[in-house]
Tab-separated table of C-alpha atoms in Angstrom:
chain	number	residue	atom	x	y	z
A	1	UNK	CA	-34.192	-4.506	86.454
A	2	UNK	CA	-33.732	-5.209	89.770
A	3	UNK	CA	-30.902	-7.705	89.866
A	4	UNK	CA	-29.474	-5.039	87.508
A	5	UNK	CA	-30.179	-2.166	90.712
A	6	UNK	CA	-28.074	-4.514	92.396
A	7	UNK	CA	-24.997	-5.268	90.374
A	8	UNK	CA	-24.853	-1.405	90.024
A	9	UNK	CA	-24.508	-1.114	94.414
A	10	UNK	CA	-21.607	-3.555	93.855
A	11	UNK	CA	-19.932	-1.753	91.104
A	12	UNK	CA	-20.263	1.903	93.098
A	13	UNK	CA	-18.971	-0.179	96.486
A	14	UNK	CA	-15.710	-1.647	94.175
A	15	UNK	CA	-15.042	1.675	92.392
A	16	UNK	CA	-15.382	3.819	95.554
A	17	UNK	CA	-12.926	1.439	97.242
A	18	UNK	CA	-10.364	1.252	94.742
A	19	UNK	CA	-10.252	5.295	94.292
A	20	UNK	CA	-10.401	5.549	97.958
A	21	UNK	CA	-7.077	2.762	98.605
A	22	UNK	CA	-5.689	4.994	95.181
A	23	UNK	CA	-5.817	7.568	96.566
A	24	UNK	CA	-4.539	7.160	100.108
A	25	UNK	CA	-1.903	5.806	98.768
A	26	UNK	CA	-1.431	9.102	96.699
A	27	UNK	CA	-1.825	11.039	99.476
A	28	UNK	CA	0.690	8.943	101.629
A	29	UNK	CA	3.923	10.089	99.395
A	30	UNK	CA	3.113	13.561	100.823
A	31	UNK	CA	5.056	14.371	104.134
A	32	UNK	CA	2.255	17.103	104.853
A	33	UNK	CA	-0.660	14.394	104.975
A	34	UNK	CA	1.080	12.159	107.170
A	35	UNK	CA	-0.370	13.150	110.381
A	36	UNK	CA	-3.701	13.815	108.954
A	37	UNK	CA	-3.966	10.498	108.181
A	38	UNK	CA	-3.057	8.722	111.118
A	39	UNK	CA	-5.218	10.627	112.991
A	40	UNK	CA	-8.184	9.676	111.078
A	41	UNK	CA	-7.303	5.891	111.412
A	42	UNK	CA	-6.293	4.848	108.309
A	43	UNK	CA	-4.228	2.347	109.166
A	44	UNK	CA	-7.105	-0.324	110.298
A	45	UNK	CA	-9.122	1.058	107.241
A	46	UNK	CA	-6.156	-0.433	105.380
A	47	UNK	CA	-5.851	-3.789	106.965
A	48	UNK	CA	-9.245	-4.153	106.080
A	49	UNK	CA	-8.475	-3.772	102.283
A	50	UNK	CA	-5.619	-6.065	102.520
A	51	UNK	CA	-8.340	-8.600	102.581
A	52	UNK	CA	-10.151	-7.655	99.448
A	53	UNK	CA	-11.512	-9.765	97.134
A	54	UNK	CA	-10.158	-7.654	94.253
A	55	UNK	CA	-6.376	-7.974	93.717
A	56	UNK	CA	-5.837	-4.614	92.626
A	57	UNK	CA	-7.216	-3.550	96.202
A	58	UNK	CA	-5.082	-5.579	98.371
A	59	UNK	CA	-2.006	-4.331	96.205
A	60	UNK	CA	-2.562	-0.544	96.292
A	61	UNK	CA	-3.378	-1.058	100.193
A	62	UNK	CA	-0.326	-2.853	100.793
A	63	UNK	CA	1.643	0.115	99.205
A	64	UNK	CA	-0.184	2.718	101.473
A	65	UNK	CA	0.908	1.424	104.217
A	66	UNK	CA	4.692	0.862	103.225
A	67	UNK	CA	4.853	4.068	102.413
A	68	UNK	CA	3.113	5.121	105.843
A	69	UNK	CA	5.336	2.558	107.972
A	70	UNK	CA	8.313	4.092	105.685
A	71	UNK	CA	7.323	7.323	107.115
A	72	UNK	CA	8.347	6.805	111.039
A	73	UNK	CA	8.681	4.467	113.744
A	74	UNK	CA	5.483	5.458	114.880
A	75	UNK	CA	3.488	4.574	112.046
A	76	UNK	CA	5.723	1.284	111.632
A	77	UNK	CA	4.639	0.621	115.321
A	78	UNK	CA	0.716	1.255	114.116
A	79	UNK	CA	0.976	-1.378	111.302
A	80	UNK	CA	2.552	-3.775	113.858
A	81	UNK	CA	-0.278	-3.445	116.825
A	82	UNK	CA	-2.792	-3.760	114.075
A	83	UNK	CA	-1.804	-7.185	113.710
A	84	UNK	CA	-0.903	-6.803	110.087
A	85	UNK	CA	2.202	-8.777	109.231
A	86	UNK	CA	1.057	-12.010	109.722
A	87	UNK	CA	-1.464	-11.449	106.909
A	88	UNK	CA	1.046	-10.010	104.862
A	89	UNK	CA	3.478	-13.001	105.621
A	90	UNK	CA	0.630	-15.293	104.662
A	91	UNK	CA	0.040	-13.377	101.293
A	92	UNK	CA	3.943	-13.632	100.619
A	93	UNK	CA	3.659	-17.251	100.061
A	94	UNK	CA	0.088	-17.466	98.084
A	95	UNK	CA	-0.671	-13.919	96.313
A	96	UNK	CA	0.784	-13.214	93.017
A	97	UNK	CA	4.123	-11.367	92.297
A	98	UNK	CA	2.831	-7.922	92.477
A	99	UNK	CA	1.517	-8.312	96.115
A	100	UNK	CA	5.092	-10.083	96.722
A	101	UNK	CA	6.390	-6.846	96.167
A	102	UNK	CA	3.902	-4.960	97.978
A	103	UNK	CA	4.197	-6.876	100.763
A	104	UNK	CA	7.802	-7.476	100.693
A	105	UNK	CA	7.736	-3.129	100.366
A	106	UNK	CA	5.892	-3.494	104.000
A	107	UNK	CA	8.370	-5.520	105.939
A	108	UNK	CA	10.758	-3.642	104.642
A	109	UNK	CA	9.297	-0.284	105.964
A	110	UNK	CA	8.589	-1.838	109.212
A	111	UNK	CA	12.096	-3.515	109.732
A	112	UNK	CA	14.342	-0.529	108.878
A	113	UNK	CA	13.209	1.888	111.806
A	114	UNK	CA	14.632	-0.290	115.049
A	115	UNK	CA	15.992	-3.355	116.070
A	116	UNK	CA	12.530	-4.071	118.394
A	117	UNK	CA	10.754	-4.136	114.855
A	118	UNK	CA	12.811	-6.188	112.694
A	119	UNK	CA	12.073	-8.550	115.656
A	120	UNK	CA	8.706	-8.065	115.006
A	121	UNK	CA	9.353	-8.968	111.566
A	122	UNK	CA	11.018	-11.917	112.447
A	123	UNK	CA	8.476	-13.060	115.371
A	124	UNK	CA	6.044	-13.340	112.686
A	125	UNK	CA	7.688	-15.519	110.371
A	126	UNK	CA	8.301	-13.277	107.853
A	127	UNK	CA	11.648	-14.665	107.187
A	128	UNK	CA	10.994	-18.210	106.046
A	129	UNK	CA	8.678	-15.934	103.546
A	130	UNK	CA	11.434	-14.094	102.715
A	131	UNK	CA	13.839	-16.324	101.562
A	132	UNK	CA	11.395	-18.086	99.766
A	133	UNK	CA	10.958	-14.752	97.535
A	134	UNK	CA	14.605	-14.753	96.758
A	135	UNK	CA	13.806	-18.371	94.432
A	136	UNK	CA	11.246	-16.698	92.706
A	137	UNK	CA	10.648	-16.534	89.061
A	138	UNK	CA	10.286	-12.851	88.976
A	139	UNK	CA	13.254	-10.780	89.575
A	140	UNK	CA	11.235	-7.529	91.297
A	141	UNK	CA	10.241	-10.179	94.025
A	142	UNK	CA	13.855	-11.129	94.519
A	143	UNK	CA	14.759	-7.589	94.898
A	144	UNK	CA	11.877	-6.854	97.289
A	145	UNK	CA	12.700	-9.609	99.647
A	146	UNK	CA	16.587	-9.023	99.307
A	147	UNK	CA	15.700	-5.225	100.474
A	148	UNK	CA	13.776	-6.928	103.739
A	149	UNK	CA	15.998	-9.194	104.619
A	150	UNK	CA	18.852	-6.384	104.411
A	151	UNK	CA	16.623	-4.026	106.975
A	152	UNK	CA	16.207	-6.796	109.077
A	153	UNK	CA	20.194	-7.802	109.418
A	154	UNK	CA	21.726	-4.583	109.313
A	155	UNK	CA	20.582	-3.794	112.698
A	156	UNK	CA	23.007	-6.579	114.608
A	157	UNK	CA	24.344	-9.249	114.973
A	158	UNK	CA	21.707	-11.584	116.556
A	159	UNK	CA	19.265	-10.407	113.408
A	160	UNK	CA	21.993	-11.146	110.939
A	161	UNK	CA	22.433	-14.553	112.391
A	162	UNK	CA	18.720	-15.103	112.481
A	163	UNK	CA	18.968	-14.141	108.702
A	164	UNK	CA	21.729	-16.619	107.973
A	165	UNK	CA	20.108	-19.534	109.894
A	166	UNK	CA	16.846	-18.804	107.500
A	167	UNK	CA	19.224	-19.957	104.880
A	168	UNK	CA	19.197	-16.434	103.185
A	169	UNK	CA	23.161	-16.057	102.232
A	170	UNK	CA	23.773	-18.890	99.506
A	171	UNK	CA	20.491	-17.207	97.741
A	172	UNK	CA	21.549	-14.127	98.093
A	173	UNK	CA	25.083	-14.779	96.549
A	174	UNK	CA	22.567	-16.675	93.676
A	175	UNK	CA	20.995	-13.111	93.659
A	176	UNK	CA	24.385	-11.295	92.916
A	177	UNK	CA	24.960	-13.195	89.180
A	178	UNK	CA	21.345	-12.531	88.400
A	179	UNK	CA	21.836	-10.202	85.266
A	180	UNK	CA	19.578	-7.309	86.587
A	181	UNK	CA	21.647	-4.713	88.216
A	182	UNK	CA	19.367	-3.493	90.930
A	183	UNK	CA	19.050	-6.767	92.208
A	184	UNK	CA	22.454	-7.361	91.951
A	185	UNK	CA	23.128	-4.187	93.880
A	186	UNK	CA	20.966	-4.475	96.855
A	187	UNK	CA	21.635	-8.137	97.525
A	188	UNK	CA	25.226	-7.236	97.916
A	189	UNK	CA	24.826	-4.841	100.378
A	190	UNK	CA	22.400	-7.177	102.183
A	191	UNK	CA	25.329	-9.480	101.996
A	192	UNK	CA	27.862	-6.747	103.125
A	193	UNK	CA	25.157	-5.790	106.365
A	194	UNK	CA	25.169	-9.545	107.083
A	195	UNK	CA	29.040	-9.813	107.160
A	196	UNK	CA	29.889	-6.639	108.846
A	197	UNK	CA	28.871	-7.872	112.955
A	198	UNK	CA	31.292	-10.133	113.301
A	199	UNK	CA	34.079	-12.272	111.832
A	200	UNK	CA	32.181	-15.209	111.966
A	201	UNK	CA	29.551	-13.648	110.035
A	202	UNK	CA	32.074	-12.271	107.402
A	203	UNK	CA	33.470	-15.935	107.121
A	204	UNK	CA	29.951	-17.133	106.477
A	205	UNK	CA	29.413	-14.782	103.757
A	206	UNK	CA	32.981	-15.581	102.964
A	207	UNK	CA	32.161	-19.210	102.277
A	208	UNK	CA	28.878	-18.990	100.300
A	209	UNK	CA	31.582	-17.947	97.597
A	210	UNK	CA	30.421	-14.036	97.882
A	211	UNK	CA	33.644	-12.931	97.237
A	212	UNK	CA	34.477	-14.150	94.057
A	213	UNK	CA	31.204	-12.596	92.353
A	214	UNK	CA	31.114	-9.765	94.312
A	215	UNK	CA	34.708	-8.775	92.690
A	216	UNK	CA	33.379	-9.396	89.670
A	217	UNK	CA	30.548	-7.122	90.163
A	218	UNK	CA	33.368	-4.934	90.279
A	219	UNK	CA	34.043	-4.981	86.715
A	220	UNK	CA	30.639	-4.033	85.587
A	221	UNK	CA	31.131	-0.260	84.400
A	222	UNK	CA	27.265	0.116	85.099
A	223	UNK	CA	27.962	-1.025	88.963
A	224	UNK	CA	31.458	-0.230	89.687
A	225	UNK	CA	31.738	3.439	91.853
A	226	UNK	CA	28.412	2.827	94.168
A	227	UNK	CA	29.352	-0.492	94.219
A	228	UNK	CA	32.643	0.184	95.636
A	229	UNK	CA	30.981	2.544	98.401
A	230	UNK	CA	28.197	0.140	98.627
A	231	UNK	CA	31.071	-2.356	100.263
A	232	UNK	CA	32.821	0.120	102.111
A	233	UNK	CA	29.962	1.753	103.619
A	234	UNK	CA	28.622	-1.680	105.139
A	235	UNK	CA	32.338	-2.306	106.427
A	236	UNK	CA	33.117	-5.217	103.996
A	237	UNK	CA	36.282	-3.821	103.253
A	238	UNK	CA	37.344	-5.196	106.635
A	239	UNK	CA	35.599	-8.299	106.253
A	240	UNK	CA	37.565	-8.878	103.471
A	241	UNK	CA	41.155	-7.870	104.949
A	242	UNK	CA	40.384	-10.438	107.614
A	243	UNK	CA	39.338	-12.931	105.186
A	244	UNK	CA	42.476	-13.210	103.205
A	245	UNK	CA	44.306	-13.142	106.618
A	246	UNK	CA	43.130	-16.122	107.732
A	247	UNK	CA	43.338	-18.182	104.147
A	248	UNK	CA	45.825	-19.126	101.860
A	249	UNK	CA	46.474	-19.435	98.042
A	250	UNK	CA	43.916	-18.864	95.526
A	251	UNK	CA	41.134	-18.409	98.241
A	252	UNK	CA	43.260	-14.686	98.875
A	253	UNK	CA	42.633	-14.052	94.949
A	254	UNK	CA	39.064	-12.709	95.229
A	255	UNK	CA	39.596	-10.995	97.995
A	256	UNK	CA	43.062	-9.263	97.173
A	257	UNK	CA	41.063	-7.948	93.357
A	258	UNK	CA	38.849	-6.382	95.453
A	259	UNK	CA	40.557	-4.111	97.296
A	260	UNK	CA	42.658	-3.396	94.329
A	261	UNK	CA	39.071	-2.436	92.430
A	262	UNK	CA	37.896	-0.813	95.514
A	263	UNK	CA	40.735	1.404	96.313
A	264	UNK	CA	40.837	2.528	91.755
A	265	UNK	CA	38.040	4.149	92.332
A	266	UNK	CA	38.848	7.298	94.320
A	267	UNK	CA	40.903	8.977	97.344
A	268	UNK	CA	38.039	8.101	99.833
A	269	UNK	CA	38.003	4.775	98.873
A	270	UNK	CA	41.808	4.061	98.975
A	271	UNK	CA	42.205	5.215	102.137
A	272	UNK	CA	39.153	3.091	103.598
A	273	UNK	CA	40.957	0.149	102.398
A	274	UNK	CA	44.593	1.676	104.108
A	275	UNK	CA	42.706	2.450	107.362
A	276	UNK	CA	41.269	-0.516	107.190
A	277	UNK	CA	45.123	-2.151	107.653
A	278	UNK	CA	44.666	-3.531	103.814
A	279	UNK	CA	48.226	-2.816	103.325
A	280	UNK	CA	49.818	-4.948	105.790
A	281	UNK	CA	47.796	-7.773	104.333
A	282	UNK	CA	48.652	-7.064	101.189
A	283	UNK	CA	52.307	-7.076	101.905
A	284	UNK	CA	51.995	-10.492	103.373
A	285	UNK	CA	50.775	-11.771	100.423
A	286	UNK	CA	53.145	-9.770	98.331
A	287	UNK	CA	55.877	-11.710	100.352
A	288	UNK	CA	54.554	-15.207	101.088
A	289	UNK	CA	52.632	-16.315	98.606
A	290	UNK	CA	54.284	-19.072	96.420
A	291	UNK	CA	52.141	-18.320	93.445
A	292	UNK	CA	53.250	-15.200	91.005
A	293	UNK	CA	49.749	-14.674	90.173
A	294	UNK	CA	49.047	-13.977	93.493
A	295	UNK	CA	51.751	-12.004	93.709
A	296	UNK	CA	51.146	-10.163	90.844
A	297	UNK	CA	47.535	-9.046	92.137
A	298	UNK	CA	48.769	-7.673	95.325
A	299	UNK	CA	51.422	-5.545	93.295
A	300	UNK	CA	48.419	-4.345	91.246
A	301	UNK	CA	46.064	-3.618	94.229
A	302	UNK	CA	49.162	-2.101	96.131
A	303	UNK	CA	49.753	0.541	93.287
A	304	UNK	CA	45.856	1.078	93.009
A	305	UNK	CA	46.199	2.239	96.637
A	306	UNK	CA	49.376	4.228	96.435
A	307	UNK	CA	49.021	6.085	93.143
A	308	UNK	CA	46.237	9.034	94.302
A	309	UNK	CA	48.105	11.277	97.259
A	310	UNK	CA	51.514	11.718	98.602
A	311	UNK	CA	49.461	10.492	101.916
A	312	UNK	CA	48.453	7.417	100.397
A	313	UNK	CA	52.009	6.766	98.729
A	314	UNK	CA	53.463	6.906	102.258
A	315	UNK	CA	51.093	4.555	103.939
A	316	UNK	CA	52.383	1.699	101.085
A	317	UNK	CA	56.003	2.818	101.189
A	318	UNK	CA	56.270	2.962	105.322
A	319	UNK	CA	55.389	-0.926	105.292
A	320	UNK	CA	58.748	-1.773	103.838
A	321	UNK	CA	57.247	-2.696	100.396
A	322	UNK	CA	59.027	-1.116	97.453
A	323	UNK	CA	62.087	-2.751	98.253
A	324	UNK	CA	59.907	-6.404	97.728
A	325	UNK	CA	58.449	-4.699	94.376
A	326	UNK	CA	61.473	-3.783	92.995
A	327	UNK	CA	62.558	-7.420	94.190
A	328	UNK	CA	60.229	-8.798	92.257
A	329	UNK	CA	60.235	-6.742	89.156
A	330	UNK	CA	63.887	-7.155	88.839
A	331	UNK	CA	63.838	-10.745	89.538
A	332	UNK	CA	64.388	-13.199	86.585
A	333	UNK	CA	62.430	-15.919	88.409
A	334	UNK	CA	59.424	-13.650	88.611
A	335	UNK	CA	56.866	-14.156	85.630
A	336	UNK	CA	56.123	-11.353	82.911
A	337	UNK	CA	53.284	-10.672	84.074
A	338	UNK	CA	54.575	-10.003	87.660
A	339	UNK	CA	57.123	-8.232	86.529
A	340	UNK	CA	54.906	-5.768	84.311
A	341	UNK	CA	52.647	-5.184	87.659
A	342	UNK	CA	54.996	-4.675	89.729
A	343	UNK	CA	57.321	-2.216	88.064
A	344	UNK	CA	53.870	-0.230	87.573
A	345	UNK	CA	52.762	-0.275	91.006
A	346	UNK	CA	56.851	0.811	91.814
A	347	UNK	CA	55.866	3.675	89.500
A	348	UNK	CA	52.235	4.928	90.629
A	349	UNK	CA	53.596	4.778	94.376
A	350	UNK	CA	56.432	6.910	93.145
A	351	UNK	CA	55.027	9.220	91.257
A	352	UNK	CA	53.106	10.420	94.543
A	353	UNK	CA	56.089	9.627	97.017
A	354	UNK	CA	56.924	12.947	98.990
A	355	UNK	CA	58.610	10.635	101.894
A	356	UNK	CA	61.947	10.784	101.053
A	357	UNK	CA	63.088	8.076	104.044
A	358	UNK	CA	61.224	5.396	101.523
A	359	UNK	CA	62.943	6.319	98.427
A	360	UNK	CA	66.789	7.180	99.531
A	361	UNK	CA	67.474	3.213	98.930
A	362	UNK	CA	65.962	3.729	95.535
A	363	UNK	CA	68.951	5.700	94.604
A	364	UNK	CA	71.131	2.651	95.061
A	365	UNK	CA	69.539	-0.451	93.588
A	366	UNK	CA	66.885	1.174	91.522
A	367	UNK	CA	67.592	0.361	87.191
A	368	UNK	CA	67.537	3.535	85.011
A	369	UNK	CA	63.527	2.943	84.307
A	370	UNK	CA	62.409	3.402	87.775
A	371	UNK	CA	65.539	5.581	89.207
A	372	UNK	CA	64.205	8.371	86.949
A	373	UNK	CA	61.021	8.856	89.028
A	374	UNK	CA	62.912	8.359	92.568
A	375	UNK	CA	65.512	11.150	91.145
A	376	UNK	CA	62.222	13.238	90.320
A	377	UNK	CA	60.532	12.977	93.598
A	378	UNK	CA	63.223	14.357	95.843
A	379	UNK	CA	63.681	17.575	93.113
A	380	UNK	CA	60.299	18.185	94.002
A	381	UNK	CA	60.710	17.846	97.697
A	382	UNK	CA	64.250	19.157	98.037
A	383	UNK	CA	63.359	22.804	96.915
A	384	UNK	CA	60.671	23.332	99.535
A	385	UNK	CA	62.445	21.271	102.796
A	386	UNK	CA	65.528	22.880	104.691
A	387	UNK	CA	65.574	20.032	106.470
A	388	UNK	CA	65.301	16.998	103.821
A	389	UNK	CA	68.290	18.608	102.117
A	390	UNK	CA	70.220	18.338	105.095
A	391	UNK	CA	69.711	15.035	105.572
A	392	UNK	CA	70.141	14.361	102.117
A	393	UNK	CA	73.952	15.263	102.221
A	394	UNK	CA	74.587	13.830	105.228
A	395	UNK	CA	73.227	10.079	104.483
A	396	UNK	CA	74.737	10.428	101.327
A	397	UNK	CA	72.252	11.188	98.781
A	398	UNK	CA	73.653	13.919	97.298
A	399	UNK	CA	76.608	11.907	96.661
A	400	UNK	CA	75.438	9.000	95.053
A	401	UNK	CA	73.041	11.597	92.718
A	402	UNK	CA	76.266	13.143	91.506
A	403	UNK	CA	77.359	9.447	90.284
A	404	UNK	CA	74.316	8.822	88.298
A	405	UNK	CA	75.199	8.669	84.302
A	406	UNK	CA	72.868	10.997	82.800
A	407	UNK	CA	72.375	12.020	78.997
A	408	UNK	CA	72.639	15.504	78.620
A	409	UNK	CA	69.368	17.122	77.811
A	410	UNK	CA	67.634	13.933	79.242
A	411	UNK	CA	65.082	14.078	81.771
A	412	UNK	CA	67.049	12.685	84.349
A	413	UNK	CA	69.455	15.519	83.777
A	414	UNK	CA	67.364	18.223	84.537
A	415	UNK	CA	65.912	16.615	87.654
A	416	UNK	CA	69.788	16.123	89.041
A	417	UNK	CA	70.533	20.032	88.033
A	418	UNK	CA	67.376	20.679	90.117
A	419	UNK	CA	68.548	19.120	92.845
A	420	UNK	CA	72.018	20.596	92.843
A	421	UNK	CA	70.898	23.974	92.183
A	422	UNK	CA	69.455	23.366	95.561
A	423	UNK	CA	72.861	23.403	97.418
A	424	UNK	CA	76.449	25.989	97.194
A	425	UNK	CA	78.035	24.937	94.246
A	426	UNK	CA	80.967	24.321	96.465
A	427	UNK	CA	78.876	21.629	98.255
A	428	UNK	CA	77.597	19.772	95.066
A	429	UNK	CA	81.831	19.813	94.311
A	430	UNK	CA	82.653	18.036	97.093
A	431	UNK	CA	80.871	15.385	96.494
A	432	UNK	CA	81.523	14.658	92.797
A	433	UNK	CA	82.881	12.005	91.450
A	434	UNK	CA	86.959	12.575	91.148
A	435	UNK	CA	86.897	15.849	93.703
A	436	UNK	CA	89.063	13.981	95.922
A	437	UNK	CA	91.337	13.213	93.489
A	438	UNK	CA	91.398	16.727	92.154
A	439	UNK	CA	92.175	18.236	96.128
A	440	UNK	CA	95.294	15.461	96.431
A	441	UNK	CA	96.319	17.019	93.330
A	442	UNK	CA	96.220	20.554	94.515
A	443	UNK	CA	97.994	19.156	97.612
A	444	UNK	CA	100.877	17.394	95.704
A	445	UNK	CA	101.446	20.570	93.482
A	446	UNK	CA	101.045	22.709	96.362
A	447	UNK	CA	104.192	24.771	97.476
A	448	UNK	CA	104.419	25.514	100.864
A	449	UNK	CA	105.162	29.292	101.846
A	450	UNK	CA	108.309	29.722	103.533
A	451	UNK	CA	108.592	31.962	106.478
């Protein structure tokens, strides 16, 4: 009976501790309690139940107070004084996988709030911890630790270095082809927080072969929108751009998709890339590259930029690079597959085209297939611009419309009697083909009147 008595204390004491470390971590999702319960000192309650004998308690603690150091900078401060991360870093290399996480959950919380307590984080030597968790087994661990390490580096640059010299990148870019998409996700925008300081940062990201998976990240319908933000958010767009400026050949190929991938997605996105200066780069490969299927990808991610506003259009065709696409699509040397992209990147910059500057040589060297769109853009403009239809007859636009060879009834038709019907019939006259001829003929059969 009596060791009985006693079991039954022990029991009560485990019970009441569990549903007390259950239910401050309940309570701790609640904005309203906060206060409350740093005033009542939970936080060294909690330490205290970090060193449990029974799992399940050190867990649930550990998730208290993430969620508490989540809360504020304050609190994050409190969990730091008490002298709790070095336990926690301790636990991250000899607990089981759900205190990982829970632990992992803590840093994390800490890290975000301030650059002073990611140092913290780091002072501790959470980091060698860290990295560790991105070889484990399970992949919630990875993703814990990958969420960490990204609080930690996004702050600057001397974090993100401190990161990199912990040996966290080439895991990390092992993390991106894991097959679970949350993991996938956040350890590419650790990556991207890593990269975005400095161009020697980008470059080391760069050469762990992030690129390359990252694009193809790209393709995963699942991934591909938040993804795309994910990269521009963290300012990897510009990481990139500098990337394929300073390398040649197929090391450009990643990097040249993804731009492409990231500007399909929307208006926002394409013009991230353009104010980025994407489409000088782009250009320069467009124009240098030996390779066609380098070529060819730089015509696709040029008309994936282009083809959503008149704005976006112009910022393509003001870099001098239709002329180089229609070069190439016309080209016999060019390979079918070059030629395909780049007559539809001529096309979806077109389509959008309001600036008439970039399409006027269009009327002159452009085949029937692609003159049709030129001749369609300016009988949009020309209705609605006094002055574009001025300059239109004097640089001789107007002229060489009148010699295009339309079928009657075609599409082309009706855009050219759009245009004209923009002008005094006497004007659009003049400058058909033959008028001159028909004036010398009124002058040769003209009779003088005689005074």
């Amino acid at each position: 009976m009596s060791q009985r008595r006693v079991l039954k204390v022990f029991e009560q004491y485990q019970k009441a501790r569990t549903e007390f470390v259950q239910m401050v971590a309940e309570l701790a999702t609640r904005p309203e309690n906060i206060e409350t319960l740093q005033n009542v000192g939970v936080i060294s309650l909690l330490r205290t139940l970090l060193l449990d004998v029974v799992p399940t308690i050190q867990q649930t603690a550990a998730l208290a107070l993430g969620r508490l150091a989540n809360y504020n900078d304050d609190l994050a401060e409190a969990v730091v004084k008490c002298d709790i991360l070095p336990q926690l870093v301790y636990s991250l290399a000899e607990q089981n996988s759900f205190y990982k996480k829970a632990a992992a959950f803590v840093l994390r919380a800490v890290g975000k709030h301030s650059p002073q307590l990611a140092q913290a984080i780091v002072a501790c030597g959470a980091l060698d911890s860290l990295v560790i968790c991105l070889e484990d087994f399970d992949p919630g661990v990875k993703e814990a630790a990958a969420w960490a390490l990204r609080y930690i580096a996004r702050h600057n640059a001397e974090l993100s270095q401190v990161v990199v010299d912990a040996g966290a990148v080439p895991l990390l870019v092992l993390c991106i082809q894991e097959p679970e998409i949350a993991l996938k996700r956040i350890a590419a925008s650790a990556l991207s927080d890593i990269a975005k300081h400095s161009p020697e940062l980008a470059q080391t990201v760069v050469d762990a072969g992030a690129v390359a998976h990252l694009v193809q990240m790209l393709l995963n319908p699942d991934a591909k929108l938040k993804l795309s933000q994910l990269v521009v958010n963290a300012g990897g767009v510009a990481a990139v751009i500098d990337c394929i400026g300073s390398c040649k050949g197929n090391t450009r190929l990643p990097g040249i998709m993804m731009l492409g991938y990231v500007a399909a997605h929307s208006e926002n996105l394409a013009m991230a890339v353009i104010i980025s200066k994407g489409i000088p780069q782009l250009s320069v490969c467009l124009s240098e590259e030996p390779e066609d299927h380098i070529k060819a990808a730089a015509a696709w991610a040029l008309g994936q930029i282009g083809r959503h506003t008149p704005e976006h259009a112009r910022a393509v065709a003001v870099t001098n690079t239709l002329p180089v696409l229609l070069s190439l699509y016309m080209s016999t040397e060019s390979s079918e597959d070059l030629q395909v992209k780049s007559k539809k990147a001529i096309k979806s910059i077109l389509q959008k085209c309001t600036y008439l500057p970039a399409l006027e040589p269009f009327l002159y060297d452009a085949p029937p297939s692609i003159l049709k769109h030129v001749v369609a853009q300016f009988s949009k403009v020309l209705p609605h611009d006094s002055k574009a239809r001025r300059l239109f007859v004097t640089s001789g636009g107007l002229k060489k419309v009148q010699e295009i060879k339309a079928e009657p009834g075609s599409l082309l038709q009706e855009y050219i009697n759009s245009i004209n019907n923009c002008y005094p019939e006497e004007i659009v006259r003049y400058y058909s083909p033959g008028y001159s001829d028909t004036l010398l003929q009124r002058v040769d059969s003209y009779q003088p009147l005689n005074n």
